[in-house]
Coordinates of C-alpha atoms in Angstrom, one line a residue:
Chain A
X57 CA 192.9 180.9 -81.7
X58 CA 191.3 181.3 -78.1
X59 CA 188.8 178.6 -76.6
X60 CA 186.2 180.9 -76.1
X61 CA 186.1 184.6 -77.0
X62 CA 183.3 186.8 -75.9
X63 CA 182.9 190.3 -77.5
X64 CA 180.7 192.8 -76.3
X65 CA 178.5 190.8 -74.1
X66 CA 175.1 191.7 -72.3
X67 CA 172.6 189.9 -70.6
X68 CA 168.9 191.3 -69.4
X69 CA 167.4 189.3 -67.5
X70 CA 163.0 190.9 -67.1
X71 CA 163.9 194.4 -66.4
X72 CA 167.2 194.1 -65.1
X73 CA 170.4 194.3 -66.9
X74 CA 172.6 191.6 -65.2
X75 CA 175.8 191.8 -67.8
X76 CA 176.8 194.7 -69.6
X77 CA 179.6 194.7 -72.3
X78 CA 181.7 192.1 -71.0
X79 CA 185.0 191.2 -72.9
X80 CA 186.5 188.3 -72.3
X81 CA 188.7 185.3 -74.1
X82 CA 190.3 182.3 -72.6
X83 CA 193.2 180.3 -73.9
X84 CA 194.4 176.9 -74.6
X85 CA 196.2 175.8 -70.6
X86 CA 194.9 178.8 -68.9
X87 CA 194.0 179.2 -65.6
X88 CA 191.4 181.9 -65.5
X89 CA 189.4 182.6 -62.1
X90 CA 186.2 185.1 -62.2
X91 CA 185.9 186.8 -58.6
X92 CA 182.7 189.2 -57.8
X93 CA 180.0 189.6 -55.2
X94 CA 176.7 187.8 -54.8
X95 CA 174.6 188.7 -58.0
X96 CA 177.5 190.0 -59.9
X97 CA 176.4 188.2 -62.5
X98 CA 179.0 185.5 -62.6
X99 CA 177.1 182.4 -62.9
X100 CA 174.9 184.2 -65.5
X101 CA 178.1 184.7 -67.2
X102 CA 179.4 181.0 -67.1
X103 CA 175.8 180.2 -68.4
X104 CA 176.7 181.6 -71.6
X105 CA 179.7 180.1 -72.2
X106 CA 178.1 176.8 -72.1
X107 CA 175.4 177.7 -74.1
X108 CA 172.1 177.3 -71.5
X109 CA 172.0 181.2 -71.7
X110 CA 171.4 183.5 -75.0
X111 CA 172.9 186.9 -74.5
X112 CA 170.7 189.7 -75.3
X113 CA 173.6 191.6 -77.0
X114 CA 177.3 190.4 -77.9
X115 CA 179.0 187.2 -79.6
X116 CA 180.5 184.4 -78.5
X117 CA 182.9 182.3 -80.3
X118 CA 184.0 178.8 -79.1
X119 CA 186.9 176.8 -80.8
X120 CA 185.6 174.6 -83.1
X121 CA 185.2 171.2 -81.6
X122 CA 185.2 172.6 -78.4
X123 CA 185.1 169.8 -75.1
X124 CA 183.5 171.6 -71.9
X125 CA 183.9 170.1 -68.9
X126 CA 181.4 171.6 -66.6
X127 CA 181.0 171.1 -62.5
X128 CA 178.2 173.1 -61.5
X129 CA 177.4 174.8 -58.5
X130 CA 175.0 172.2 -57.4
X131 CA 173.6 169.5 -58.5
X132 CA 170.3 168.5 -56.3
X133 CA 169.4 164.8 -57.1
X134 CA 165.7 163.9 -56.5
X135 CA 165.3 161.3 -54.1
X136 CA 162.8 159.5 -56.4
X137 CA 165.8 159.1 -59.0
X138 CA 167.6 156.0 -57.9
X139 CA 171.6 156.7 -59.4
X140 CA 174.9 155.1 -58.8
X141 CA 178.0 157.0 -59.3
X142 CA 179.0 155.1 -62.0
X143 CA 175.6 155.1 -63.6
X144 CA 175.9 159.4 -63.3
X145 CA 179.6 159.2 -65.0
X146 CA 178.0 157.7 -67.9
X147 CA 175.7 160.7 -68.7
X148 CA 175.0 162.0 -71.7
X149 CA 177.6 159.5 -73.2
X150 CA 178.7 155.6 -72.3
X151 CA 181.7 155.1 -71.1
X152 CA 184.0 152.4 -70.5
X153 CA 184.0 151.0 -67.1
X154 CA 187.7 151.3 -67.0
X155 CA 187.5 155.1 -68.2
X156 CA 185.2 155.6 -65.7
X157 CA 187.5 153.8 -63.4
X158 CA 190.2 156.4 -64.3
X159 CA 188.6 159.7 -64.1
X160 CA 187.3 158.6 -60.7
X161 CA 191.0 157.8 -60.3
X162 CA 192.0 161.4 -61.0
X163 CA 189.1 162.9 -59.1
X164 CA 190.6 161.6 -55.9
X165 CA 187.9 159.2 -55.5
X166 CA 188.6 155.7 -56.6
X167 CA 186.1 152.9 -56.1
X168 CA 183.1 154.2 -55.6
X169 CA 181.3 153.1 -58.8
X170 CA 178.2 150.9 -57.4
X171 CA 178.0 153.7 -54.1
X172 CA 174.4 155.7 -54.8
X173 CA 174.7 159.2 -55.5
X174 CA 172.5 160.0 -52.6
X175 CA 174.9 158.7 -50.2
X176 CA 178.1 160.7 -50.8
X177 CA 179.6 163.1 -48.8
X178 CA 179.8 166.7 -49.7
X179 CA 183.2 166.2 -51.2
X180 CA 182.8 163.4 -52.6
X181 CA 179.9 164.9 -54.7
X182 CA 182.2 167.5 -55.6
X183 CA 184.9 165.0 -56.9
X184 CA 182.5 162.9 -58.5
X185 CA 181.5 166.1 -60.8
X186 CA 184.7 166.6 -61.4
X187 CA 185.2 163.1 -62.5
X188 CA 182.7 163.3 -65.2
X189 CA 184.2 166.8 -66.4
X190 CA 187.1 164.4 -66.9
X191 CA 185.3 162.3 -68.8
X192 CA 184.6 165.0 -71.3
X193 CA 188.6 165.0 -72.0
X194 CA 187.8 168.4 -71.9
X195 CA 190.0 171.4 -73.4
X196 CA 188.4 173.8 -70.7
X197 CA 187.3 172.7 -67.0
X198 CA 184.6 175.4 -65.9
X199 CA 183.7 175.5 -62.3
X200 CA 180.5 177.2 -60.9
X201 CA 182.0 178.0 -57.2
X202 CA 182.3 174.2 -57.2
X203 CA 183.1 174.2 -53.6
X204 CA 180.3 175.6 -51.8
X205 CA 179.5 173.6 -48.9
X206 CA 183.0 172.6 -48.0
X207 CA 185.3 173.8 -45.4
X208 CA 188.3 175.2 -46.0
X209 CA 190.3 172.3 -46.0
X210 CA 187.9 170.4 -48.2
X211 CA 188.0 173.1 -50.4
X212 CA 191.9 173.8 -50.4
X213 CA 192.2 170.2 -51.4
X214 CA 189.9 170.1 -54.0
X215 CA 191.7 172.9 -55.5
X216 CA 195.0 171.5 -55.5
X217 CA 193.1 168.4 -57.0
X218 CA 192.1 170.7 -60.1
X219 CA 195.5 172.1 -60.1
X220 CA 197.0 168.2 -60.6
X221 CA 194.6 167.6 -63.0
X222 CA 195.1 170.1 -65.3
X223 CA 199.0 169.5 -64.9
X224 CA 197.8 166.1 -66.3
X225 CA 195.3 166.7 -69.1
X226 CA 196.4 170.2 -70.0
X227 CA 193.1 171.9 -69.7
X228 CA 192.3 175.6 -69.3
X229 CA 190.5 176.0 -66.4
X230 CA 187.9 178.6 -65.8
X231 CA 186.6 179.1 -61.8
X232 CA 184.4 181.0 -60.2
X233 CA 184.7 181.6 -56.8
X234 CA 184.1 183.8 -53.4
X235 CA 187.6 182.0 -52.1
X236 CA 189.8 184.5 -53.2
X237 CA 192.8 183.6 -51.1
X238 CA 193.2 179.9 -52.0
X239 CA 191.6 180.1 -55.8
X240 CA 193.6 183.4 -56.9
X241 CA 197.3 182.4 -55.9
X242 CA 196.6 179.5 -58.7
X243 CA 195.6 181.5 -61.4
X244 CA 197.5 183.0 -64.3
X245 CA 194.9 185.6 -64.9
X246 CA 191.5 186.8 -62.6
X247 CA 188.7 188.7 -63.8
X248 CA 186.4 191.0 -61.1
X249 CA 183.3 191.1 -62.5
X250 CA 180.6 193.0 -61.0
X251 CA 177.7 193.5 -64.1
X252 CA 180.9 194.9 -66.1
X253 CA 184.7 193.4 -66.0
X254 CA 185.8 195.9 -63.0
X255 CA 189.3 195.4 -63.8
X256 CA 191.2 192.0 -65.2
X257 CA 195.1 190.9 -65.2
X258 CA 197.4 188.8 -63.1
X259 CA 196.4 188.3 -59.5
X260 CA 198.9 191.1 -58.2
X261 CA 197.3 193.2 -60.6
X262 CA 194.1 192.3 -59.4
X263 CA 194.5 193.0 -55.3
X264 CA 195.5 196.2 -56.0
X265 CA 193.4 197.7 -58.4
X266 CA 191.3 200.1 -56.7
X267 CA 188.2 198.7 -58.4
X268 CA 188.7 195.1 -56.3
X269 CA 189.5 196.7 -53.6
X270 CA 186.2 199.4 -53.3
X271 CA 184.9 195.7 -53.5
X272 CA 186.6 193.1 -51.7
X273 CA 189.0 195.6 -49.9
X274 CA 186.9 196.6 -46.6
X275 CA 184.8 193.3 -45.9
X276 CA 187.5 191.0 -46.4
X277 CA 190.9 191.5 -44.1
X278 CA 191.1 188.2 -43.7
X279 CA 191.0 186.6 -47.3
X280 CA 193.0 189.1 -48.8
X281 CA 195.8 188.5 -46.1
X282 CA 195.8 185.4 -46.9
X283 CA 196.0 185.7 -50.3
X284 CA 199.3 187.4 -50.1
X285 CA 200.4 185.1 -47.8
X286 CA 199.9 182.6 -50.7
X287 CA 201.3 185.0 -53.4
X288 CA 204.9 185.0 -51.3
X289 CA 204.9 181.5 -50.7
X290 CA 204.4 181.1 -54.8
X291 CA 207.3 183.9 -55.1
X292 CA 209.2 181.5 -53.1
X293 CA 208.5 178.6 -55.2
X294 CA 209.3 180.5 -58.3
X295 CA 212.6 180.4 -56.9
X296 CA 213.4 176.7 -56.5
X297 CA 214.1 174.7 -59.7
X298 CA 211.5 172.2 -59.4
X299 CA 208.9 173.8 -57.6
X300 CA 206.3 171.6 -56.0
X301 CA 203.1 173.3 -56.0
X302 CA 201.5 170.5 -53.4
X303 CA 204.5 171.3 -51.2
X304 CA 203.5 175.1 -50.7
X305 CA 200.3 174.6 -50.6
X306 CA 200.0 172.5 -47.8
X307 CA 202.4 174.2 -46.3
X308 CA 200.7 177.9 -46.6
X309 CA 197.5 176.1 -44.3
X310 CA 199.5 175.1 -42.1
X311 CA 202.0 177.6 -41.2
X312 CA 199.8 179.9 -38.7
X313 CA 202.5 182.0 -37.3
X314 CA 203.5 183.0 -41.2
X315 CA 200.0 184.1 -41.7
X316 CA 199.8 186.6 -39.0
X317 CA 203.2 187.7 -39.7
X318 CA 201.9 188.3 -43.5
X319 CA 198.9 190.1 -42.2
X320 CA 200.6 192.4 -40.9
X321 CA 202.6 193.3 -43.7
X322 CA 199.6 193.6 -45.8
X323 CA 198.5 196.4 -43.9
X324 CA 201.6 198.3 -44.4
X325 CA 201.3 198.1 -48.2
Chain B
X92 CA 137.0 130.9 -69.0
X93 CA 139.3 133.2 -71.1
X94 CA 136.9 134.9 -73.4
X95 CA 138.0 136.9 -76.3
X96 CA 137.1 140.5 -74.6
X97 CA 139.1 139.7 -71.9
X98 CA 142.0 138.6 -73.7
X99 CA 142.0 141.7 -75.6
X100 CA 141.8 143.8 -72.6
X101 CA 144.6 142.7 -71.2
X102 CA 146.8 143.2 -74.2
X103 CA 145.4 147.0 -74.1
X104 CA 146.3 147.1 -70.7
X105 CA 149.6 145.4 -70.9
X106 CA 150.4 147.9 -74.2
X107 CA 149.4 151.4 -71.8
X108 CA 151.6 149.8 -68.9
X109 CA 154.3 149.6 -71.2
X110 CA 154.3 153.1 -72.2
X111 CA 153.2 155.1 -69.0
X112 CA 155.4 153.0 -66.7
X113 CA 158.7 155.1 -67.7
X114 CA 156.8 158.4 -69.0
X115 CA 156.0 157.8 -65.0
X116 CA 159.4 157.7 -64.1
X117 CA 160.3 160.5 -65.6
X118 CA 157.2 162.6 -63.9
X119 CA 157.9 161.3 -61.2
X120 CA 161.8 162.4 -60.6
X121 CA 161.3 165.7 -62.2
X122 CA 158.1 166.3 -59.9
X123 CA 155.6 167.0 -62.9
X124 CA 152.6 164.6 -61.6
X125 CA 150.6 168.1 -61.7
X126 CA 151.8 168.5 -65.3
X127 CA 150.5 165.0 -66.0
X128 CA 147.5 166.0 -64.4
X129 CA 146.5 168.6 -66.6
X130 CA 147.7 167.0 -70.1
X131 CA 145.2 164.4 -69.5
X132 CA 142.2 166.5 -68.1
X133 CA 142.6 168.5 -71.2
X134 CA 142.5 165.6 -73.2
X135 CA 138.3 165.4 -72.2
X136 CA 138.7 168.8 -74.4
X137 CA 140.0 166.5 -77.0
X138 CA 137.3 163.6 -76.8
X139 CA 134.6 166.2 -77.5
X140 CA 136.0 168.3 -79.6
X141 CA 137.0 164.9 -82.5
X142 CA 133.4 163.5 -81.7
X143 CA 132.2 167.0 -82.4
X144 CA 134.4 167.2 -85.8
X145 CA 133.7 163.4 -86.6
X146 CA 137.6 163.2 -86.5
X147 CA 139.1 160.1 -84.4
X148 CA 139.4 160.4 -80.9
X149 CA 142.5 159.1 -80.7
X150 CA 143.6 162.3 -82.9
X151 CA 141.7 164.6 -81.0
X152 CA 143.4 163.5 -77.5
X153 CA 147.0 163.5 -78.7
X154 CA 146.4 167.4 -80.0
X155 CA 144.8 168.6 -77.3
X156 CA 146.9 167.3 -74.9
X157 CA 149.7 168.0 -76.6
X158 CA 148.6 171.7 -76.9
X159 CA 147.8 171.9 -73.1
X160 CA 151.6 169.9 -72.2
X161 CA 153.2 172.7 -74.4
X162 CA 151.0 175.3 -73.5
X163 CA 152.0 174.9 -69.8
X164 CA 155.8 174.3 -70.9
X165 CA 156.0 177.6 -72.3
X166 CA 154.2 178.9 -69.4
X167 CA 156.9 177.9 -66.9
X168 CA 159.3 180.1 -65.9
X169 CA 157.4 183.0 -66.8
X170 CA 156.6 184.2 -63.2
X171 CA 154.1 182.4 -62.6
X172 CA 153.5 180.2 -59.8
X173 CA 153.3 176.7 -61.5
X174 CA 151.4 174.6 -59.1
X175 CA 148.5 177.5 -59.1
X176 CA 148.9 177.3 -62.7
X177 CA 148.8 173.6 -63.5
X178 CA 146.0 173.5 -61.0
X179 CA 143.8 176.2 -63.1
X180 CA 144.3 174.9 -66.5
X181 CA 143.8 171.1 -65.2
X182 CA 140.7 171.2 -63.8
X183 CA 138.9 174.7 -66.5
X184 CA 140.0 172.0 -69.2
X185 CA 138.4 169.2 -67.9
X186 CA 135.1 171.5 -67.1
X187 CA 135.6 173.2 -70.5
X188 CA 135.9 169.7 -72.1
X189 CA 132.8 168.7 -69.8
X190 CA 131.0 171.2 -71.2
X191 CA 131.9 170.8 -74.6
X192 CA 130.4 167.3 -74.5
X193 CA 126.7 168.3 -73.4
X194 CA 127.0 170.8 -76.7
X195 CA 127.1 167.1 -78.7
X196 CA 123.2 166.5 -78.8
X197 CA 123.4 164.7 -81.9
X198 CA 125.9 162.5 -80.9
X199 CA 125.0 159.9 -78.6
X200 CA 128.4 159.0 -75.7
X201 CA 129.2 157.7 -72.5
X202 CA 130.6 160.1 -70.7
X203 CA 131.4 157.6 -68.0
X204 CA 134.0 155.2 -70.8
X205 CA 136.0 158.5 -71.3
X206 CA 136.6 159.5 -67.7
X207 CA 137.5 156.5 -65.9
X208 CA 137.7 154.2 -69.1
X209 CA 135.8 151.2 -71.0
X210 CA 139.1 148.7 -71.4
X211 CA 136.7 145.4 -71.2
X212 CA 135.3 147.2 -74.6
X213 CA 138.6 147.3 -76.4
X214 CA 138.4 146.4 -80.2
X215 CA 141.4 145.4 -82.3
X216 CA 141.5 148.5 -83.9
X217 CA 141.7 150.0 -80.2
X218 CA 144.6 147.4 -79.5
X219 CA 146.2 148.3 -82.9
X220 CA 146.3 152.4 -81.8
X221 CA 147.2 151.5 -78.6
X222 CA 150.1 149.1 -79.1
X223 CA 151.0 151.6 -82.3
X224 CA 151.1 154.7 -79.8
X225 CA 153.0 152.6 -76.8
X226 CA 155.8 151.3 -79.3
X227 CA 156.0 155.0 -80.7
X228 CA 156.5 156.5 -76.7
X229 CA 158.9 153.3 -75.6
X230 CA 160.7 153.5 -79.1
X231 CA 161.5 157.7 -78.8
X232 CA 162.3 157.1 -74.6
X233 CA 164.7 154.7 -75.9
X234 CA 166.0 156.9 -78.4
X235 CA 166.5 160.0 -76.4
X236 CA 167.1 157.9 -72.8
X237 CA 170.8 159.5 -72.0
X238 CA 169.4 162.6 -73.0
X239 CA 166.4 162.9 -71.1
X240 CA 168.4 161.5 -68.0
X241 CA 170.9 164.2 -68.2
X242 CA 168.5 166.8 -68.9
X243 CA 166.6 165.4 -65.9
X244 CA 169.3 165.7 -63.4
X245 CA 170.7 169.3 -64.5
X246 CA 169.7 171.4 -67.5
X247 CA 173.0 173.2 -67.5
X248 CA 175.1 169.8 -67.3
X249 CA 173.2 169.0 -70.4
X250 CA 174.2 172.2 -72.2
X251 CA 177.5 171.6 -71.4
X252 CA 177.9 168.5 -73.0
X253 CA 176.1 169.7 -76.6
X254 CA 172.2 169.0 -75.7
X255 CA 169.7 170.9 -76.0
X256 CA 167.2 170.5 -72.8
X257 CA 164.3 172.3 -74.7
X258 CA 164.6 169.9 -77.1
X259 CA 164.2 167.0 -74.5
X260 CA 161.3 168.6 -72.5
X261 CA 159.3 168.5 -75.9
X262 CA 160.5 165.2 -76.9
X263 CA 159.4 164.6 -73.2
X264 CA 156.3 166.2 -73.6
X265 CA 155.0 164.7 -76.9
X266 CA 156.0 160.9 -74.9
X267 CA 153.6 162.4 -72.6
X268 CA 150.7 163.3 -75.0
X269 CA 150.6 159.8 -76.3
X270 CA 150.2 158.2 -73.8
X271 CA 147.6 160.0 -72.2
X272 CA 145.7 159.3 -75.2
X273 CA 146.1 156.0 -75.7
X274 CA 145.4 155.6 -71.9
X275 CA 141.6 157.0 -72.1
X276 CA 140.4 154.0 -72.9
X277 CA 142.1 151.6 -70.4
X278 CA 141.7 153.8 -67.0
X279 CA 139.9 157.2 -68.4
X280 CA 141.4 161.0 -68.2
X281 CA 141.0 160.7 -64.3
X282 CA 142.9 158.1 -63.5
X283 CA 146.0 158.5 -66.1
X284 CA 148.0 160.0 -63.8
X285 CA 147.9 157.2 -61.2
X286 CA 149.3 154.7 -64.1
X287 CA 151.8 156.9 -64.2
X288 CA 153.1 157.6 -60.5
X289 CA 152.0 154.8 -58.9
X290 CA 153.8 152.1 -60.2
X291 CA 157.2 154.3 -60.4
X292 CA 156.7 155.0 -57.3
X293 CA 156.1 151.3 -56.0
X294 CA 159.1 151.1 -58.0
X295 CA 161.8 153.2 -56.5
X296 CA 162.5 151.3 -53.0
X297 CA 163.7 148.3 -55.0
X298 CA 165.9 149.9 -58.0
X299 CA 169.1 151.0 -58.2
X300 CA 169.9 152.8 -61.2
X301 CA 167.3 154.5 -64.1
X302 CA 167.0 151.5 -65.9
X303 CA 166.4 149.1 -63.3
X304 CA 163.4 151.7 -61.7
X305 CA 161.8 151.9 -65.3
X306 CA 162.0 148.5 -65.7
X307 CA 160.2 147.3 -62.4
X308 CA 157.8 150.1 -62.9
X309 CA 156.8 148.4 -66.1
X310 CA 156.5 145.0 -64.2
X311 CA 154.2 146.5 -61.7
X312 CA 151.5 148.6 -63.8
X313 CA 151.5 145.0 -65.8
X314 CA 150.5 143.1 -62.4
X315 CA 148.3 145.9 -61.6
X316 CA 146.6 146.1 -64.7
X317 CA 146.4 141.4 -64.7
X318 CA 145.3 142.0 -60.8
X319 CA 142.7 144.7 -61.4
X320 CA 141.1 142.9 -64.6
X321 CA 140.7 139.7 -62.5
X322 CA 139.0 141.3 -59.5
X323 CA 136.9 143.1 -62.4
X324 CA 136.1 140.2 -64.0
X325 CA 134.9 137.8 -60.5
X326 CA 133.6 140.5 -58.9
X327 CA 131.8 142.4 -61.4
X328 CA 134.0 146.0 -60.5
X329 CA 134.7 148.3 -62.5
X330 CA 137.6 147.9 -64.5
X331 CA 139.6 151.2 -64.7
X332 CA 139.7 151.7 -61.1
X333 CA 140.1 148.4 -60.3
X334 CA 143.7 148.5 -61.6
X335 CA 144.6 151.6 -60.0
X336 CA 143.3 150.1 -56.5
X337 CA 146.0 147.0 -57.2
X338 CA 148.4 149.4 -58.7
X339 CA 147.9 151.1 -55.1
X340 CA 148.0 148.2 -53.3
X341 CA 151.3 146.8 -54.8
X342 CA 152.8 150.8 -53.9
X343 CA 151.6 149.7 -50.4
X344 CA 153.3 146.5 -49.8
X345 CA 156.6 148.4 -51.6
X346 CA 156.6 151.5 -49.1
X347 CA 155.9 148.5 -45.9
X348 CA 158.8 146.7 -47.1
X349 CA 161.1 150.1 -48.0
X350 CA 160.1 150.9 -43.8
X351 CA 160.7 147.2 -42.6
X352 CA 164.3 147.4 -44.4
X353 CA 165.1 150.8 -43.1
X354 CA 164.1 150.0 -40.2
X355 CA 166.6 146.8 -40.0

């Protein structure tokens, strides 16, 4: 059965309707990445899946036993609220020191139990959420745009950090994001949302559907060239019997020549 | 030089310190000290309204305020602006409850004992309610302590992980109730919510973690309320402000040293 399986879902926020019949499911492993513009309803969305938001209309079913590892989109700690990090990993539940030693070991960001909250950087936050997702030993990782606030690099690596961890705990992984061109080359499935699913399938699917692109097509040159500059460097990876996904990653950010040449060629399509 | 009155009042105070010393954290990092504000003003409403019923006044506080601590959780959220609407129901409960009193001809009360408190007239009954009522808040903060933390820092994050953060706002805001009431008689319903900030917030400069911040809080509304007792005691003051002014000047000395450490 799915993880999550949403039929017929609408939220109304006041007077405003803010989702409409939404359809959605998400399997065991899958990478799943919702892309739509500001107020599109997307975090409203993820809200319900975790259960801080009652639809108006519409079900939602969750696998029994269901783990949810949750990063949110921001997480403002009040000064007056003294917190270490690995005080913060042991929220809602204990943990182990030595689990909390690992997650923070899988985040990227080993060590930095006694460091105050207060005092991280931006991506180091970031990790740190991602470490008590971990935590959860979650069966789904849902992200709320979970890298606003870094720059591209920081962001590209804390992608490729998700992507290694769910290599390692065999998650499904459910993102939201405005960073089309590094999140969709990773996903297996993306989902345009804009009140109503717009359209839905693989990311190919997705670029070209005239429904993204009345969306995302003008405004965004840029992103979507990338993204196909990604999409061929995966192409190429397909090909190769042990494809490294690090390997084209890094290697799609740095390659600048590449990336005009692609540009170029997505205009002609 | 002990006497017996004395003795007892420290226990009261000591019992109340107990209690509002981590209630006060929590107001504290989730910036209600309005909120706390108006669940004790209301509980005036209370006093008057058990004297006026013959019905204890310990029962009286605890319902009213916990009316007026759900009443303005409900509230939130709704639109409204909350600091205009803390601010109105705050201070029309205290003057309803003000005016509610001068309706009780028949019964004869200081006014004076319930606003800013009558702790050097503690009985052991009072000590018995107010150690009952501290033990109930410190036993249900323990209970629900992850909880509230995580509900604290993020609602959502809470959701996630299978809590319910309406559930810990009213487990929050019952905490809250008692204590106000059983702090009427110690410092009054004007100066509750100074044993409840204050001492967190002398607090925070030397804690590292939740635990730690609550802890120390504890430890400095208990010198506050043994400082403010003795100055009451030698120099004739009285005794409900007298702990706030040590509570304050303990807060004082923390934010100096918090500067002199920065500063370093």
């Amino acid at each position: 059965m799915s993880l999550i399986s949403v039929t017929n879902l609408s939220v109304r926020l006041g007077a405003a309707t803010v989702l409409s019949a939404v359809d959605f499911t998400i399997e065991r492993g899958e990478i799943v990445t919702i892309v739509g513009p500001n107020g599109s309803g997307k975090s409203t969305f993820l809200r319900c899946l975790i259960g801080a938001l009652v639809p108006s209309t519409g079900q939602i079913s969750r696998a029994p036993g269901l783990r949810i590892g949750y990063v949110p989109q921001k997480l403002a700690i009040d000064p007056t609220l003294p917190l270490t990090v690995g005080r913060f990993l042991s929220l809602p539940r204990r943990r182990k020191p030595s689990d909390v030693a690992a997650a923070l070991d899988q985040a990227g960001v080993p060590h930095l139990e006694p460091r105050q909250m207060a005092d991280l950087s931006g991506g180091q936050f970031q990790r740190v959420l991602l470490a008590r997702a971990l935590l959860e030993n979650p069966d789904i990782l849902i992200l709320d745009e979970a890298t606003q606030g870094l720059d591209q690099a920081g962001s590209a690596a804390f992608y490729h950090q998700i992507e290694m961890v769910r290599r390692t705990y065999g998650c499904a992984v459910l993102m939201v994001s405005h960073e089309l061109h590094v999140v969709m080359a990773a996903s297996d499935r993306v989902v345009c949302l804009n009140g109503h699913v717009c359209c839905q399938g693989t990311p190919e699917l997705v670029a070209s559907a005239p429904e993204y692109r009345a969306l995302f097509g003008t405004g965004t040159k840029g992103a979507l060239a990338l993204y196909r500059h990604e999409h061929n460097h995966s192409h190429e990876a397909e090909g190769c019997t042990d494809p490294s996904h690090s390997h084209s990653h890094s290697h799609a950010h740095s390659n600048a020549p590449a990336h005009i040449h692609r540009q170029d060629e997505g205009q002609n399509v | 030089m002990f006497d017996d009155f004395l003795l007892r009042a420290l226990l009261a105070g000591f019992g109340v310190a107990l209690a509002a010393a981590p209630i006060g954290c929590f107001v504290v990092w989730r910036r209600m000290a309005y909120f706390g504000d108006a669940t004790a003003h209301a509980a005036i409403l209370g006093v008057a309204l058990s004297l006026a019923f013959g019905l204890p006044v310990f029962t009286g506080a605890v319902a009213v305020a916990l009316l007026m601590a759900l009443t303005v959780s409900s509230l939130s959220g709704r639109g409204y602006s909350m600091d205009t609407l803390l601010g109105v129901l705050a201070h029309s409960s205290l003057a309803f409850g003000l005016v509610a009193v001068s309706f009780l001809q028949d019964v004869r009360i200081d006014l004076m004992a319930y606003l800013f408190g009558d702790i050097l007239a503690v009985t052991t009954g009072d000590l018995g309610v107010i150690w009952g009522g501290a033990l109930g808040v410190v036993g249900l903060l323990v209970w629900r302590w992850q909880a509230l933390l995580t509900t604290t820092l993020n609602p959502d994050l809470a959701c996630a992980s299978g809590l319910d953060p309406r559930r810990e706002q009213l487990v929050l805001t019952l905490a809250l109730a008692l204590v106000v009431a059983v702090a009427i008689k110690v410092v009054g319903v004007l100066l509750i919510a100074a044993l409840l900030l204050v001492p967190a917030a002398a607090a925070r400069p030397f804690a590292a973690t939740p635990e730690r911040m609550a802890l120390l809080a504890a430890l400095v509304a208990m010198a506050a309320v043994a400082a403010g007792l003795g100055v009451s005691f030698y120099h004739d003051t009285p005794a409900g402000p007298s702990i706030v002014c040590a509570a304050a000047v303990l807060f004082a000395f923390s934010s100096l040293w918090r500067s002199v450490r920065n500063a370093a």
